[in-house]
GROMACS .gro file of C-alpha atoms in nm:
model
  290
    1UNK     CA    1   4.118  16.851   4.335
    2UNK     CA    2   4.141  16.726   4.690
    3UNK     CA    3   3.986  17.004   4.898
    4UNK     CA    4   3.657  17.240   4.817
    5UNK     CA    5   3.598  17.499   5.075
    6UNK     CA    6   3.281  17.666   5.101
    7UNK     CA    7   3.289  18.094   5.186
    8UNK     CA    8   2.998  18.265   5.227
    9UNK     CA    9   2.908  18.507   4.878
   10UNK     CA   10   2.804  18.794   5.086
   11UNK     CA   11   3.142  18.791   5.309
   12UNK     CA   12   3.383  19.001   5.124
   13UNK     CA   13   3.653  18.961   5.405
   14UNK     CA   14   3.596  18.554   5.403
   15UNK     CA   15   3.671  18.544   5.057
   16UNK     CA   16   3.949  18.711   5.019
   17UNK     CA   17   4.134  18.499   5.290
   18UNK     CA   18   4.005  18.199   5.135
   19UNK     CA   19   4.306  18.289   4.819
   20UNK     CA   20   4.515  18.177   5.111
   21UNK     CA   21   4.357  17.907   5.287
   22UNK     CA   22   4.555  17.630   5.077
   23UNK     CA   23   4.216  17.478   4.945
   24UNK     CA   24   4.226  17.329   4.582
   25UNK     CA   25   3.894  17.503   4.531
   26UNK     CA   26   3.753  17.803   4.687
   27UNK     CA   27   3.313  17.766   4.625
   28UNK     CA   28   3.181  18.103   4.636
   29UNK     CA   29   2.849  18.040   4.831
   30UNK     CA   30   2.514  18.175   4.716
   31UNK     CA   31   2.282  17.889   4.777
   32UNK     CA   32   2.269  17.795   5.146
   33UNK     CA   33   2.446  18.071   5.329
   34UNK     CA   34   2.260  18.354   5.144
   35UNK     CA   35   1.907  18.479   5.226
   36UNK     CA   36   1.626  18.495   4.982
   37UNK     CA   37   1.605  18.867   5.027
   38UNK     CA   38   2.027  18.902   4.979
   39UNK     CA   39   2.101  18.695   4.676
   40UNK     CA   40   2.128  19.027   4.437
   41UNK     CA   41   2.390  19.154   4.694
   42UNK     CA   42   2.582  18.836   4.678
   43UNK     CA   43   2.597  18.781   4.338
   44UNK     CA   44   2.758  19.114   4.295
   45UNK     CA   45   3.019  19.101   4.552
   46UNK     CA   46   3.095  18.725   4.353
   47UNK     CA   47   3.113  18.910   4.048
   48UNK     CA   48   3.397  19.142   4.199
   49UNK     CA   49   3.583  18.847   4.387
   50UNK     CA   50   3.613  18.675   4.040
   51UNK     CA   51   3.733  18.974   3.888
   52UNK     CA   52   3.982  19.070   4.109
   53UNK     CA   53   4.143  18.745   4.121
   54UNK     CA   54   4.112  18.664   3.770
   55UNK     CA   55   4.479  18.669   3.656
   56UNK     CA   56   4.641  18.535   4.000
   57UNK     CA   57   4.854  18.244   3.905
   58UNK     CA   58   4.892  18.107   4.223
   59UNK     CA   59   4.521  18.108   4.335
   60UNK     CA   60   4.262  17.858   4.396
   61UNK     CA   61   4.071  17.756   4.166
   62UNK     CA   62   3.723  17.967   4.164
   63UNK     CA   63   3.364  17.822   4.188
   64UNK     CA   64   3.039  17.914   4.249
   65UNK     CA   65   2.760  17.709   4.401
   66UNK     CA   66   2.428  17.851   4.227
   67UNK     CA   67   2.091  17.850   4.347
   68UNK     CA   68   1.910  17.522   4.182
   69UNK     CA   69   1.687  17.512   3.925
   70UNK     CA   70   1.354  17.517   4.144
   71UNK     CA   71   1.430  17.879   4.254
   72UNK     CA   72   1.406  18.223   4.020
   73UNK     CA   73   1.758  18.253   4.104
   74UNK     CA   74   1.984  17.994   3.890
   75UNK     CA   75   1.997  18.175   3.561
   76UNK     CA   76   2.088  18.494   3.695
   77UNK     CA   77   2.377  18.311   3.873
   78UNK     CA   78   2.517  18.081   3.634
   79UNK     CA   79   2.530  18.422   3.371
   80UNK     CA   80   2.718  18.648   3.662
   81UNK     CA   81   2.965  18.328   3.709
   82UNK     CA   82   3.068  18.252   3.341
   83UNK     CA   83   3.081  18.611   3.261
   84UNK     CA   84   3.259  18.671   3.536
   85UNK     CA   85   3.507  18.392   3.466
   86UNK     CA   86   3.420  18.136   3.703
   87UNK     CA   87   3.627  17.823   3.637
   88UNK     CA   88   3.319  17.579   3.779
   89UNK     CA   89   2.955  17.570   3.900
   90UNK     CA   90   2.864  17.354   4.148
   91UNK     CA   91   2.470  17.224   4.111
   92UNK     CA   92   2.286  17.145   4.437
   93UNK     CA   93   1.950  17.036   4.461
   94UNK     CA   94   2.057  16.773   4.131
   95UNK     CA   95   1.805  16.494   4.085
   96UNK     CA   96   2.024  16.335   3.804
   97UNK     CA   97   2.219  16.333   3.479
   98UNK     CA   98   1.955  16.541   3.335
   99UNK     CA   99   2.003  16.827   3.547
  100UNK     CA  100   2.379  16.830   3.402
  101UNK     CA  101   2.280  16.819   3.063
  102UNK     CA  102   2.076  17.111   3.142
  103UNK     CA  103   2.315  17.310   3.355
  104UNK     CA  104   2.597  17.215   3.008
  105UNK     CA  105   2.335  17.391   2.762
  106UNK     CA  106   2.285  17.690   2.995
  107UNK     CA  107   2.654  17.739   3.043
  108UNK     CA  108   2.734  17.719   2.684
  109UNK     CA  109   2.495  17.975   2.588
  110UNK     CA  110   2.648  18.202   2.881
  111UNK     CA  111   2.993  18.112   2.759
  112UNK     CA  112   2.869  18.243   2.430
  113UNK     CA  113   2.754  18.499   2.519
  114UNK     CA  114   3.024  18.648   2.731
  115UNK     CA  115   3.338  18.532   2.529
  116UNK     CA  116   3.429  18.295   2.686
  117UNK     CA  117   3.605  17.940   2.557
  118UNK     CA  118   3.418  17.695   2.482
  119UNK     CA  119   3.374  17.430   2.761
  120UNK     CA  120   3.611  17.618   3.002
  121UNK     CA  121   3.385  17.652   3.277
  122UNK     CA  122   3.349  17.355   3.429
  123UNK     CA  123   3.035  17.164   3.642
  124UNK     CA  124   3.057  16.974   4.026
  125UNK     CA  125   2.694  16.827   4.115
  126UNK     CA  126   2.607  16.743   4.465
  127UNK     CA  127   2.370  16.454   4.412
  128UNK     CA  128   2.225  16.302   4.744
  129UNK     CA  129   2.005  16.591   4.860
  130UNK     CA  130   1.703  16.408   4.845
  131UNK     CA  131   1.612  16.078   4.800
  132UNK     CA  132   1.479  16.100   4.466
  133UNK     CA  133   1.795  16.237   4.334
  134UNK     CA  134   2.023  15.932   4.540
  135UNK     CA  135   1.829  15.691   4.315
  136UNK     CA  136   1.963  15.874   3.992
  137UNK     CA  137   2.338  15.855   4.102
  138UNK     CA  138   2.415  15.611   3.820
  139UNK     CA  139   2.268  15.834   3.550
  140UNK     CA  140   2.553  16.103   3.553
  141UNK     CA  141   2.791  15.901   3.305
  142UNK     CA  142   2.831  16.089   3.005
  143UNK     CA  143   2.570  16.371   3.092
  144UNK     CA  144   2.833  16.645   3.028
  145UNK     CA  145   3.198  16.649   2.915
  146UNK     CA  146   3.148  16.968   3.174
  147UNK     CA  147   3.104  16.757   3.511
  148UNK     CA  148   3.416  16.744   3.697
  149UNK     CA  149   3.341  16.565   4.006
  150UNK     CA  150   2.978  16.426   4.225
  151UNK     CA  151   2.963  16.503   4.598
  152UNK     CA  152   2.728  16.418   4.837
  153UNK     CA  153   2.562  16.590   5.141
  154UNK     CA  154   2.354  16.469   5.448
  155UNK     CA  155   2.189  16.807   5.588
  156UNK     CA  156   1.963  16.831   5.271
  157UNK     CA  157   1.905  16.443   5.303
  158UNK     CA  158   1.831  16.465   5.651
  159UNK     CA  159   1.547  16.686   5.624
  160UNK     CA  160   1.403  16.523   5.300
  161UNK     CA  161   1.381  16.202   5.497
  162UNK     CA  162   1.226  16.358   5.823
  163UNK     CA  163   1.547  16.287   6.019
  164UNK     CA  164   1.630  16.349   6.320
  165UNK     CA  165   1.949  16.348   6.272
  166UNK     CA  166   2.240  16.193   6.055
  167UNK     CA  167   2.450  16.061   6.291
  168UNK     CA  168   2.406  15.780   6.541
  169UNK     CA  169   2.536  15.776   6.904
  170UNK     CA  170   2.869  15.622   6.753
  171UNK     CA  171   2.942  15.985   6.557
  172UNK     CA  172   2.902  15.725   6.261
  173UNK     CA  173   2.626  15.746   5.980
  174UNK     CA  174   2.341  15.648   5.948
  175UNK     CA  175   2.203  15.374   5.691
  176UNK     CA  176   2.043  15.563   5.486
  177UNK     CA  177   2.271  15.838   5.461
  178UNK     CA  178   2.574  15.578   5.447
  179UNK     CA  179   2.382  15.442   5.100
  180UNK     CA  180   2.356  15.824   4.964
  181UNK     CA  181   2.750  15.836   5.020
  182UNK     CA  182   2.817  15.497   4.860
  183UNK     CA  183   2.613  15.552   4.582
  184UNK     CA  184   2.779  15.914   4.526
  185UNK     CA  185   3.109  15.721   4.541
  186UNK     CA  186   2.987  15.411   4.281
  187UNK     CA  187   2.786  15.704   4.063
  188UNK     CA  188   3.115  15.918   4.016
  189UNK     CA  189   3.307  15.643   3.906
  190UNK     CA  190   3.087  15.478   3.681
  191UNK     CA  191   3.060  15.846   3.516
  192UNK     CA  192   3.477  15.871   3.542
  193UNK     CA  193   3.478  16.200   3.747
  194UNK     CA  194   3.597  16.269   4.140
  195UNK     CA  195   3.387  16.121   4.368
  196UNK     CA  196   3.359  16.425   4.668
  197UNK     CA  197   3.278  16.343   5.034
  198UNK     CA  198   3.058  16.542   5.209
  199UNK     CA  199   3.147  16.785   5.509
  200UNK     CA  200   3.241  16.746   5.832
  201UNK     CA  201   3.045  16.973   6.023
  202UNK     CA  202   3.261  17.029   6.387
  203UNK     CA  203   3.480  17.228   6.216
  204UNK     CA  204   3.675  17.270   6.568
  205UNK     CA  205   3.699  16.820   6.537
  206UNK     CA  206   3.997  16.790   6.334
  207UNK     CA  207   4.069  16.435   6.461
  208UNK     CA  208   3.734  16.342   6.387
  209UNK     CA  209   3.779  16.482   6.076
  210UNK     CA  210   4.093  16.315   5.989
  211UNK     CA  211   3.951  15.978   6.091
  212UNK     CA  212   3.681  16.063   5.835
  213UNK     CA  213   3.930  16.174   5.563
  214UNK     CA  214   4.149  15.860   5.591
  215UNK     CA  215   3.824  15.610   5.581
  216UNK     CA  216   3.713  15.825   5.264
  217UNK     CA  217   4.075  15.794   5.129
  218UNK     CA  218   4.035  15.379   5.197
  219UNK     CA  219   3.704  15.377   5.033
  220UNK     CA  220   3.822  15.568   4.697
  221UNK     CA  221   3.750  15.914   4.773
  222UNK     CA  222   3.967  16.140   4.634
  223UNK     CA  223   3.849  16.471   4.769
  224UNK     CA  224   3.624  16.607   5.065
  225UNK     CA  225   3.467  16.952   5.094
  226UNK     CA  226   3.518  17.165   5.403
  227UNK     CA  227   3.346  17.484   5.532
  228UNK     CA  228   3.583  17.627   5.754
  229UNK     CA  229   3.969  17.692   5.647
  230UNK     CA  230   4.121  17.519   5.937
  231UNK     CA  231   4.013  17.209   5.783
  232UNK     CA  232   4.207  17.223   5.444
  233UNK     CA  233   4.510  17.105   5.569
  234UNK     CA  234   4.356  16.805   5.728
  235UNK     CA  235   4.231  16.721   5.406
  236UNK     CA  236   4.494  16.752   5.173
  237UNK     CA  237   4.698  16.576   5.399
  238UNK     CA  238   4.485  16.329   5.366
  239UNK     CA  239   4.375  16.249   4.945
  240UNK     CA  240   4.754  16.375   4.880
  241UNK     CA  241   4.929  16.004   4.748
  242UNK     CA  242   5.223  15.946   5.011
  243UNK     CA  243   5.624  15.940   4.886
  244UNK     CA  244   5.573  15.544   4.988
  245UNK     CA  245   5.224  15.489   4.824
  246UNK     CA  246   5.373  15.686   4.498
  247UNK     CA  247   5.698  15.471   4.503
  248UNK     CA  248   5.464  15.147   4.599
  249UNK     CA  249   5.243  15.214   4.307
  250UNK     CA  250   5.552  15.276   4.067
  251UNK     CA  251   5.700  14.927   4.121
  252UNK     CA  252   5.349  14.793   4.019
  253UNK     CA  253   5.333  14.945   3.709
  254UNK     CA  254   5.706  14.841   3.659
  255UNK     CA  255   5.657  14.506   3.731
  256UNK     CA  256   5.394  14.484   3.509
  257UNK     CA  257   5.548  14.678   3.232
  258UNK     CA  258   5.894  14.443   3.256
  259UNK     CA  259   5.704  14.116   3.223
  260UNK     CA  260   5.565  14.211   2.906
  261UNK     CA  261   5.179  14.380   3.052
  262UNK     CA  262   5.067  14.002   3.164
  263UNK     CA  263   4.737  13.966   3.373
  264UNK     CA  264   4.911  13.818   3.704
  265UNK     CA  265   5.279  13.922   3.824
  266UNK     CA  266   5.432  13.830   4.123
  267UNK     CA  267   5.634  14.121   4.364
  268UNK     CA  268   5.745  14.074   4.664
  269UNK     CA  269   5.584  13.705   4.742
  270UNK     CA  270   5.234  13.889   4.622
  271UNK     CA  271   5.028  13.779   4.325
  272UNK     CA  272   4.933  14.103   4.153
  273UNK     CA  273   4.602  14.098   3.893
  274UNK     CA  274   4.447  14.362   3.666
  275UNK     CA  275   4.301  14.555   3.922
  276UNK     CA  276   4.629  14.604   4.118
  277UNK     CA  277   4.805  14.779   3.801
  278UNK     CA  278   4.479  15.000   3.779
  279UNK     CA  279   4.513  15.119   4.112
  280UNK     CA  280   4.888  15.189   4.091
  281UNK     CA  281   4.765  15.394   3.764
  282UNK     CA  282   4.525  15.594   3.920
  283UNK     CA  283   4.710  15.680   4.236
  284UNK     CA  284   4.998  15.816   3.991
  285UNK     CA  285   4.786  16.007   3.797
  286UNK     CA  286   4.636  16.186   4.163
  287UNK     CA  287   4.966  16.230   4.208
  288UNK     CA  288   5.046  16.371   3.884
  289UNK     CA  289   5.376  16.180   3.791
  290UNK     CA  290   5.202  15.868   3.627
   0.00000   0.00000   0.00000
């Protein structure tokens, strides 16, 4: 899971070019870009985009971002999704592990329900949207054997705070909204899942964007969500483990492995520790030839 791309729920025509956009995951929108008045409409037309692309091998995989828990809307959505045979949720509006736990009962009972296996239907939580909820970042380990991966957001942030904006002069964040992404990043490891960064909102900047990616990447990011297709290639480029990073990472792990798994090896004039073989691990697993 590197990229998440956000479509619209009511856009039938969005949707269905999303199968080809090249993201890892295709979020079927019916929080933010739907209104109040439409979310009937746009749970339906879900319901039919799951359907029809049920048995595609080669697709995306299929999410849905729900309405949160503080609207009439949620249980109406997560029951459409699993029956429909939605392979995750995503959770906004979550103000910690709780809200997981919660979401994992109410998908269980829909998976029930509906026929569907047992923990199949998997959970993504964005977690900074208010500043509550970035204080509860460290309370998502072991909340579910659902959640999948913890992203974080600044637009719901911003207006929690009273911002003006997120952004400083620079194009860089600002501190309180670089804290919200940290934490994301420390809460999603400490809880073992993908730690998500938030969108890039000039869709029509992809060097900005890639300048993001690739400082995400650096920081331990593994994935970044995107709202417009033209940006999936950026980021795939960018959390996809490199031929030299892979072959880098495989001479760790070999090194380690052929003096007997010590705690210090030496390669290439380098003292290599613990944490060096963990990385080299990780990366190969990303890459899926560990």
């Amino acid at each position: 899971m590197r990229s998440l791309l956000f479509v619209p729920a009511l856009d039938r025509a969005k949707l269905e070019k999303s199968i080809a956009s090249g993201a890892d995951v295709i979020i079927a929108d019916l929080e933010d870009s739907v209104a109040a008045d439409a979310k009937e409409a746009a749970r339906a037309v879900v319901v039919d985009f799951l359907k029809a692309h049920a048995l595609d091998p080669h697709r995306p995989k299929l999410h849905v971002r729900i309405n949160g828990f503080d609207t009439p809307h949620a249980d109406r959505d997560i029951d459409a999704a699993v029956a429909a045979g939605a392979e995750g949720l995503m959770l906004p509006k979550a103000a910690g592990g709780i809200d997981v736990t919660r979401l994992d009962a109410k998908i269980a009972v829909a998976e029930a329900v509906h026929d569907i296996p047992d923990g199949r239907t998997r959970i993504v939580a964005i977690v900074t949207e208010t500043a509550h909820a970035v204080f509860q970042t460290g309370s998502y380990r072991g909340a579910s054997h659902r959640l999948a991966g913890m992203a974080w957001g600044a637009e719901d942030l911003s207006a929690d705070l009273g911002a003006v904006t997120a952004r400083g002069p620079d194009g860089g964040f600002l501190d309180a909204f670089r804290l919200a992404r940290a934490m994301t990043l420390l809460g999603a490891v400490a809880a073992e899942v993908t730690p998500i960064d938030g969108v890039y909102t000039n869709f029509r900047d992809l060097d900005g964007l890639r300048l993001e990616c690739e400082a995400a990447a650096r920081d331990g990011f593994t994935a970044k969500m995107a709202i417009h297709p033209a940006q999936v290639a950026v980021i795939n480029a960018a959390f996809t483990p490199t031929a030299e990073a892979i072959a880098e990472a495989h001479r760790i792990v070999a090194a380690f492995s052929e003096a007997g798994d010590p705690g210090v090896v030496g390669l290439d004039g380098r003292m290599l520790d613990r944490p060096h073989l963990i990385r080299a691990r990780r990366l190969l697993a990303r890459a899926g030839v560990a």
